[in-house]
Short mmCIF file of C-alpha atoms and ligand atoms in Angstrom, two decimals:
data_model
loop_
_atom_site.label_atom_id
_atom_site.label_comp_id
_atom_site.label_asym_id
_atom_site.label_seq_id
_atom_site.Cartn_x
_atom_site.Cartn_y
_atom_site.Cartn_z
CA MET A 187 82.35 -53.58 196.93
CA SER A 188 79.29 -53.80 198.52
CA LYS A 189 76.01 -51.82 197.81
CA ILE A 190 75.69 -49.24 200.57
CA LEU A 191 71.70 -49.06 200.87
CA PRO A 192 69.70 -46.13 202.39
CA ALA A 193 67.74 -48.92 204.56
CA ASP A 194 68.29 -52.35 205.21
CA PRO A 195 65.16 -53.69 206.85
CA LYS A 196 66.58 -57.37 206.23
CA ALA A 197 69.95 -56.87 208.55
CA SER A 198 67.54 -55.67 211.20
CA TYR A 199 65.85 -59.16 210.75
CA LEU A 200 69.36 -61.15 211.08
CA ALA A 201 70.30 -59.30 213.62
CA ALA A 202 67.43 -60.60 215.92
CA GLN A 203 66.97 -63.52 213.68
CA ALA A 204 66.74 -66.25 216.38
CA GLU A 205 64.17 -64.31 218.51
CA ILE A 206 61.98 -63.41 215.59
CA ASP A 207 62.32 -66.85 213.97
CA ALA A 208 60.88 -68.15 217.84
CA ALA A 209 58.21 -65.37 217.81
CA ILE A 210 57.02 -66.52 214.65
CA GLN A 211 56.70 -70.11 215.21
CA ARG A 212 54.94 -69.24 218.67
CA VAL A 213 52.03 -67.56 216.83
CA LEU A 214 51.98 -70.14 214.12
CA ARG A 215 51.42 -72.64 216.38
CA SER A 216 49.00 -70.69 218.76
CA GLY A 217 46.27 -70.78 215.97
CA HIS A 218 45.94 -67.19 216.66
CA TYR A 219 46.11 -64.86 213.82
CA ILE A 220 44.29 -61.79 213.98
CA LEU A 221 43.59 -59.36 216.96
CA GLY A 222 45.13 -61.95 219.54
CA PRO A 223 47.64 -61.81 222.79
CA GLU A 224 50.39 -60.64 220.77
CA LEU A 225 48.78 -57.61 219.71
CA GLU A 226 47.70 -57.22 223.12
CA ALA A 227 51.06 -57.37 224.37
CA PHE A 228 52.47 -55.20 221.52
CA GLU A 229 49.98 -52.71 222.63
CA ARG A 230 50.42 -52.59 226.40
CA GLU A 231 54.54 -52.91 225.67
CA PHE A 232 54.40 -49.88 223.27
CA SER A 233 52.19 -47.66 225.39
CA ALA A 234 54.66 -48.02 228.08
CA TRP A 235 57.61 -47.29 226.17
CA LEU A 236 56.16 -44.39 224.64
CA GLY A 237 54.41 -42.95 228.12
CA SER A 238 50.93 -42.54 225.92
CA ALA A 239 47.67 -43.74 227.52
CA GLY A 240 47.28 -46.34 224.94
CA THR A 241 47.57 -47.86 221.64
CA VAL A 242 45.43 -49.26 219.05
CA GLY A 243 47.34 -51.46 216.31
CA VAL A 244 46.45 -51.15 212.97
CA ALA A 245 47.26 -51.94 209.20
CA ASN A 246 49.50 -49.17 208.38
CA GLY A 247 50.57 -45.80 209.27
CA THR A 248 48.17 -44.13 206.57
CA ASP A 249 45.25 -45.76 208.10
CA ALA A 250 46.34 -44.87 211.69
CA ILE A 251 46.07 -41.09 210.10
CA GLU A 252 42.79 -41.48 208.53
CA LEU A 253 41.26 -43.50 211.52
CA ALA A 254 42.37 -40.96 214.39
CA LEU A 255 40.93 -38.20 212.56
CA HIS A 256 37.85 -39.91 211.76
CA ALA A 257 37.44 -41.07 215.62
CA ALA A 258 37.76 -37.31 216.02
CA GLY A 259 34.99 -36.20 214.24
CA ILE A 260 36.76 -34.89 211.18
CA GLY A 261 35.28 -35.49 208.04
CA PRO A 262 33.59 -33.85 205.13
CA GLY A 263 33.35 -30.68 205.00
CA ASP A 264 36.28 -30.12 207.28
CA LYS A 265 39.70 -28.80 206.67
CA VAL A 266 42.78 -30.15 208.18
CA ILE A 267 46.59 -28.16 208.01
CA THR A 268 49.71 -29.90 207.03
CA VAL A 269 52.79 -29.48 205.70
CA ALA A 270 53.78 -30.48 201.53
CA ASN A 271 56.95 -31.79 201.91
CA THR A 272 55.62 -35.21 203.48
CA VAL A 273 54.95 -38.50 201.76
CA THR A 274 51.55 -38.63 200.08
CA ALA A 275 50.63 -40.88 202.32
CA THR A 276 49.73 -37.95 204.91
CA VAL A 277 47.76 -36.44 202.53
CA SER A 278 45.61 -39.38 201.14
CA ALA A 279 44.92 -40.33 204.78
CA ILE A 280 43.14 -36.57 205.30
CA VAL A 281 41.35 -36.88 201.46
CA ALA A 282 40.05 -40.16 202.73
CA THR A 283 38.18 -38.90 205.75
CA GLY A 284 36.37 -36.46 203.48
CA ALA A 285 38.35 -33.36 204.88
CA LYS A 286 40.36 -30.89 202.45
CA PRO A 287 44.15 -30.59 203.02
CA MET A 288 45.97 -27.51 203.39
CA PHE A 289 49.29 -26.68 203.51
CA ALA A 290 51.60 -24.79 205.89
CA ASP A 291 54.86 -23.56 204.92
CA ILE A 292 58.45 -24.90 206.55
CA GLU A 293 61.25 -23.61 208.51
CA PRO A 294 64.21 -23.25 206.33
CA GLY A 295 66.37 -24.80 209.15
CA THR A 296 64.69 -28.06 210.45
CA MET A 297 62.67 -28.11 207.31
CA LEU A 298 59.52 -28.98 209.95
CA LEU A 299 56.21 -27.28 210.04
CA ASP A 300 56.97 -23.41 210.63
CA VAL A 301 54.36 -23.09 213.59
CA ALA A 302 54.84 -19.25 213.25
CA ALA A 303 53.75 -19.53 209.45
CA LEU A 304 50.97 -21.69 210.81
CA GLU A 305 49.67 -19.21 213.10
CA THR A 306 50.06 -16.14 210.72
CA MET A 307 48.19 -18.71 208.25
CA LEU A 308 45.01 -19.34 210.64
CA ALA A 309 44.84 -15.50 211.73
CA LYS A 310 44.64 -14.53 207.93
CA LEU A 311 41.61 -17.00 207.15
CA ARG A 312 39.65 -16.82 209.93
CA ASP A 313 38.03 -20.51 208.85
CA PRO A 314 35.85 -22.48 210.72
CA LYS A 315 36.17 -25.08 208.69
CA ILE A 316 39.76 -25.61 209.85
CA LYS A 317 39.64 -28.25 212.46
CA ALA A 318 42.94 -30.07 213.23
CA VAL A 319 46.31 -29.88 212.38
CA VAL A 320 48.74 -32.56 211.18
CA PRO A 321 52.44 -32.00 212.39
CA VAL A 322 54.55 -34.55 210.67
CA HIS A 323 57.78 -35.29 212.80
CA LEU A 324 60.05 -35.87 209.85
CA TYR A 325 63.40 -37.51 209.37
CA GLY A 326 63.38 -38.11 213.02
CA GLN A 327 63.10 -34.76 214.30
CA ALA A 328 59.57 -33.22 216.38
CA VAL A 329 58.06 -30.14 215.12
CA ASP A 330 58.18 -27.36 218.32
CA MET A 331 55.27 -29.23 219.63
CA PRO A 332 55.09 -26.85 222.86
CA HIS A 333 54.38 -23.69 220.45
CA LEU A 334 52.20 -25.71 218.24
CA MET A 335 49.89 -26.89 221.04
CA GLU A 336 49.85 -22.98 222.35
CA VAL A 337 48.70 -22.35 218.86
CA ALA A 338 46.03 -24.84 218.60
CA ALA A 339 44.84 -24.26 221.53
CA ARG A 340 44.00 -20.72 220.68
CA HIS A 341 42.68 -21.76 217.87
CA ASN A 342 40.25 -24.81 219.19
CA LEU A 343 42.42 -27.07 216.48
CA PHE A 344 42.59 -31.00 217.31
CA VAL A 345 46.15 -32.21 216.72
CA MET A 346 46.98 -35.65 215.24
CA GLU A 347 50.94 -36.08 215.28
CA ASP A 348 52.46 -37.92 212.49
CA CYS A 349 55.27 -39.97 214.52
CA ALA A 350 55.98 -42.13 211.56
CA GLN A 351 59.55 -40.99 211.02
CA ALA A 352 59.94 -40.30 214.83
CA HIS A 353 59.85 -43.05 217.34
CA GLY A 354 61.74 -41.85 220.38
CA SER A 355 62.31 -38.20 219.39
CA LEU A 356 61.71 -35.86 222.15
CA VAL A 357 60.72 -32.18 222.24
CA GLY A 358 61.56 -30.60 226.07
CA GLY A 359 62.14 -34.09 227.01
CA ARG A 360 58.89 -35.41 226.29
CA MET A 361 58.02 -38.12 223.64
CA ALA A 362 56.66 -36.93 220.19
CA GLY A 363 53.46 -38.86 220.07
CA THR A 364 52.72 -37.83 223.56
CA TRP A 365 51.69 -34.30 223.19
CA GLY A 366 48.72 -33.95 220.61
CA GLN A 367 45.41 -35.64 221.69
CA LEU A 368 46.30 -38.70 219.00
CA ALA A 369 49.02 -39.65 217.22
CA SER A 370 49.92 -41.96 214.53
CA PHE A 371 52.79 -44.66 214.04
CA SER A 372 54.05 -46.61 210.49
CA PHE A 373 55.93 -49.77 211.30
CA TYR A 374 56.91 -50.07 207.93
CA PRO A 375 60.00 -52.39 207.50
CA THR A 376 62.30 -49.41 206.52
CA LYS A 377 60.71 -47.46 209.80
CA ASN A 378 63.19 -46.96 213.12
CA LEU A 379 60.95 -49.45 214.27
CA GLY A 380 59.35 -51.70 211.44
CA ALA A 381 57.51 -54.78 211.16
CA LEU A 382 58.30 -57.83 208.08
CA GLY A 383 55.37 -56.10 206.40
CA ASP A 384 52.80 -53.21 206.92
CA ALA A 385 51.67 -52.40 210.26
CA GLY A 386 50.55 -48.91 212.19
CA ALA A 387 49.13 -47.60 215.47
CA VAL A 388 47.23 -44.93 216.86
CA THR A 389 48.39 -43.83 220.24
CA GLY A 390 48.04 -40.40 222.33
CA ARG A 391 46.16 -39.14 225.24
CA ASP A 392 42.38 -39.39 224.58
CA VAL A 393 41.38 -42.82 225.98
CA ALA A 394 37.98 -42.13 225.07
CA LEU A 395 38.75 -41.55 220.92
CA LEU A 396 41.49 -44.36 221.39
CA GLU A 397 38.65 -46.46 222.62
CA LYS A 398 36.55 -45.33 218.93
CA VAL A 399 39.66 -46.01 217.37
CA LYS A 400 39.66 -49.61 218.41
CA LEU A 401 35.90 -49.95 217.01
CA LEU A 402 36.55 -48.33 213.73
CA ARG A 403 39.17 -50.47 213.02
CA GLN A 404 37.20 -53.93 212.98
CA TYR A 405 34.10 -52.54 211.10
CA GLY A 406 32.51 -50.31 213.74
CA TRP A 407 31.80 -53.46 215.97
CA ARG A 408 31.60 -53.18 219.76
CA LYS A 409 29.70 -56.12 219.58
CA ARG A 410 30.65 -58.67 217.01
CA TYR A 411 28.35 -58.33 214.21
CA VAL A 412 26.84 -55.23 215.67
CA SER A 413 28.53 -51.76 214.50
CA ASP A 414 28.18 -48.96 216.59
CA HIS A 415 29.96 -46.76 213.76
CA HIS A 416 30.72 -47.13 210.23
CA GLY A 417 34.27 -48.59 210.38
CA ARG A 418 36.71 -50.86 208.39
CA ASN A 419 38.97 -53.37 208.44
CA SER A 420 42.33 -52.03 209.38
CA ARG A 421 43.71 -54.58 211.67
CA LEU A 422 47.82 -55.60 212.52
CA ASP A 423 47.83 -59.36 212.43
CA GLU A 424 49.35 -61.58 215.23
CA LEU A 425 52.90 -62.16 213.19
CA GLN A 426 53.76 -58.70 212.90
CA ALA A 427 52.72 -57.71 215.96
CA ALA A 428 55.18 -60.78 217.40
CA ILE A 429 57.88 -59.30 215.11
CA LEU A 430 57.40 -55.49 216.18
CA ARG A 431 57.42 -56.97 219.97
CA VAL A 432 61.17 -58.23 219.32
CA HIS A 433 62.09 -54.91 217.67
CA LEU A 434 60.51 -52.86 219.94
CA THR A 435 63.39 -54.43 222.77
CA ARG A 436 66.11 -53.41 220.29
CA LEU A 437 64.90 -49.87 219.36
CA GLU A 438 66.91 -47.60 221.72
CA ALA A 439 69.94 -49.39 220.93
CA GLY A 440 69.12 -48.67 216.75
CA ASN A 441 68.53 -45.33 217.67
CA ARG A 442 71.57 -45.06 219.63
CA ARG A 443 73.70 -46.59 216.77
CA ARG A 444 71.95 -44.05 214.32
CA ASP A 445 72.79 -41.47 216.28
CA ALA A 446 76.17 -42.43 216.57
CA ILE A 447 76.50 -42.82 212.69
CA ALA A 448 74.99 -39.38 212.56
CA ARG A 449 77.75 -37.64 214.91
CA GLN A 450 80.49 -39.06 212.41
CA TYR A 451 78.86 -37.93 209.67
CA LEU A 452 78.17 -34.13 211.29
CA ALA A 453 82.23 -34.16 212.48
CA ALA A 454 83.38 -35.30 209.00
CA LEU A 455 81.26 -33.39 206.34
CA ALA A 456 81.74 -30.03 208.59
CA ASP A 457 83.74 -28.24 205.99
CA ALA A 458 81.90 -29.60 203.08
CA PRO A 459 79.74 -27.06 200.86
CA LEU A 460 76.64 -28.76 201.63
CA LYS A 461 73.64 -28.04 204.33
CA LEU A 462 74.41 -30.26 207.48
CA PRO A 463 71.00 -31.38 208.96
CA VAL A 464 69.99 -28.84 211.79
CA VAL A 465 68.61 -29.96 215.20
CA ALA A 466 66.74 -27.49 216.95
CA GLY A 467 67.13 -26.31 221.12
CA GLY A 468 65.41 -28.87 223.25
CA ARG A 469 64.72 -31.39 220.75
CA THR A 470 66.54 -34.81 220.21
CA HIS A 471 67.06 -36.41 216.67
CA THR A 472 66.26 -40.20 215.93
CA TRP A 473 68.03 -39.90 212.49
CA HIS A 474 65.25 -41.93 210.65
CA GLN A 475 66.99 -40.11 207.89
CA PHE A 476 70.32 -37.80 207.32
CA VAL A 477 69.10 -35.36 204.99
CA VAL A 478 71.91 -32.85 203.58
CA ARG A 479 70.81 -30.35 201.28
CA SER A 480 72.70 -29.32 198.16
CA ALA A 481 71.86 -27.04 194.79
CA ARG A 482 73.68 -29.76 193.07
CA ARG A 483 71.85 -32.62 194.80
CA ASP A 484 70.74 -34.52 191.56
CA GLU A 485 74.66 -34.50 190.47
CA LEU A 486 75.74 -35.49 193.72
CA GLN A 487 73.30 -38.53 193.93
CA ALA A 488 74.39 -39.65 190.67
CA HIS A 489 77.95 -39.31 191.88
CA LEU A 490 77.11 -41.60 194.81
CA ALA A 491 75.04 -44.04 193.00
CA LYS A 492 78.10 -44.61 190.83
CA GLN A 493 80.12 -45.72 193.73
CA ASP A 494 77.09 -48.35 194.82
CA ILE A 495 76.04 -45.58 197.66
CA VAL A 496 72.40 -45.70 197.25
CA CYS A 497 70.21 -42.62 198.42
CA GLY A 498 67.10 -41.68 199.14
CA VAL A 499 65.38 -38.03 198.26
CA LEU A 500 62.35 -37.40 200.39
CA TYR A 501 60.51 -36.01 198.99
CA PRO A 502 61.44 -34.72 195.57
CA MET A 503 58.13 -33.15 194.54
CA PRO A 504 55.90 -31.37 197.17
CA ILE A 505 52.29 -32.68 197.65
CA HIS A 506 50.74 -29.24 196.06
CA ARG A 507 52.95 -30.11 192.68
CA GLN A 508 51.66 -33.65 192.46
CA PRO A 509 48.91 -34.17 190.01
CA ALA A 510 46.56 -35.94 192.31
CA TYR A 511 46.83 -33.09 194.48
CA HIS A 512 47.71 -29.94 192.36
CA ASP A 513 47.46 -26.53 193.48
CA ALA A 514 48.58 -23.99 191.10
CA THR A 515 47.64 -20.81 193.38
CA LEU A 516 49.46 -22.36 196.22
CA ALA A 517 53.12 -21.00 196.91
CA LEU A 518 55.60 -22.62 199.35
CA PRO A 519 58.40 -21.26 198.83
CA GLN A 520 60.37 -23.00 201.58
CA THR A 521 59.11 -26.48 201.05
CA GLU A 522 59.85 -25.75 196.91
CA GLN A 523 63.12 -25.16 197.64
CA ALA A 524 63.88 -27.61 200.02
CA CYS A 525 62.51 -30.56 198.02
CA GLY A 526 64.45 -29.69 195.41
CA GLU A 527 67.73 -29.98 197.50
CA VAL A 528 67.40 -32.58 200.14
CA LEU A 529 69.27 -35.55 199.99
CA SER A 530 69.59 -38.62 202.30
CA LEU A 531 72.70 -39.74 203.40
CA PRO A 532 72.37 -43.64 203.96
CA LEU A 533 71.74 -43.90 207.50
CA HIS A 534 70.85 -47.15 209.44
CA PRO A 535 71.87 -49.36 212.29
CA GLY A 536 73.21 -51.99 209.76
CA LEU A 537 75.96 -49.65 208.36
CA GLY A 538 79.63 -49.93 209.72
CA ASP A 539 82.08 -47.42 210.18
CA ASP A 540 83.95 -48.52 207.50
CA ASP A 541 80.61 -47.52 205.21
CA VAL A 542 80.24 -44.35 206.58
CA ALA A 543 83.98 -43.76 205.97
CA ARG A 544 83.20 -44.67 202.30
CA VAL A 545 80.00 -42.66 202.31
CA VAL A 546 82.37 -39.40 203.76
CA LYS A 547 85.01 -39.97 200.99
CA GLU A 548 82.82 -39.68 198.35
CA VAL A 549 80.47 -37.02 199.22
CA LYS A 550 84.05 -35.19 199.52
CA ALA A 551 85.16 -36.30 196.29
CA PHE A 552 82.45 -34.90 194.86
CA GLN A 553 82.58 -31.18 196.27
CA ALA A 554 86.65 -31.63 195.56
C1 PLP B 711 55.97 -44.21 206.29
C2 PLP B 711 55.02 -42.50 206.33
C3 PLP B 711 53.69 -42.75 206.38
C4 PLP B 711 52.73 -43.77 205.97
O1 PLP B 711 52.87 -45.27 206.50
P1 PLP B 711 52.65 -46.63 205.98
O2 PLP B 711 52.77 -47.51 206.94
O3 PLP B 711 53.41 -46.52 204.77
O4 PLP B 711 50.97 -46.35 205.83
C5 PLP B 711 52.70 -41.61 206.81
N1 PLP B 711 53.59 -40.40 207.09
C6 PLP B 711 55.02 -40.46 206.97
C7 PLP B 711 55.81 -39.44 207.33
C8 PLP B 711 55.75 -41.61 206.76
O5 PLP B 711 56.82 -41.70 206.91
#
């Protein structure tokens, strides 16, 4: 019996091996390894696919958040609101700008930023230092962006969408990553669009800010050796860009396969004593994660592991309970409860129907 993994970037490589190997050879022979034609082509192709005004490749998804906020002028003394059931990266990027992260609670169903709770928080605090909000489109489903953009406009907040788990997710027919002024993507190997190493991008609607991110990713240079701004080194290299161009052509097919698997899980587990993922009206789900909830999460995870079915937990500890960001005064009941219950069943385009059936059978065996 083979191991069923939560994600399988090697399977994605093997499925496109001839094309990826050719792309790698093309770069190796070009003699151009940093900020060259592959990155320019990827940035163009990604913007065209997403429908954004432009894309700036950077070294990873964490840098993308940091550089986007930095370009927007967010820095020391400012406050930025996000959620606490995200990967640490979202928050470490906010902290890296010098701003202070703040947390809003989540909706119990989708487990995404609760926009109504955010608005209540803003009304109560009336804090002019709150300058931006970072909605995290977690698991493959986007936050209620029409509502969020309305609230943000009322409170004069900059919106930077964290799209690391939402490549191709729609809200009201419009792509996640095209709502806020800027958006960040990660192309970590296990994401729906993954490199074979680290990579990320800033994209969005605001061309002037995207131009600034372009300077910031290379020492703030407009002209070589002359810094207009305080920048850093955060470049997406030619090899990863060439690999991403191949994977981008397969992204929609991969998302369709994810959707087919999710439908199998939803149908087969409809009667299981688990909370199944909730997809809100007007939104599509790209199933970066298929997250069920159970009060007996740890036992279920252990049971599946014994059957060689490896499940992830995204995320076991809310940010405000982690030692580096601990805030004893903050209570986020929905977030805290979710972190104790969430379990990601294996879901990636490399899974066969037989694998899905095996997972279903073992989930049901645990509950029986
Ligand atoms: C993966 C991820 C990131 C960070 O991306 P890296 O490329 O690993 O830096 C940020 N936010 C979310 C929600 C993610 O899933």
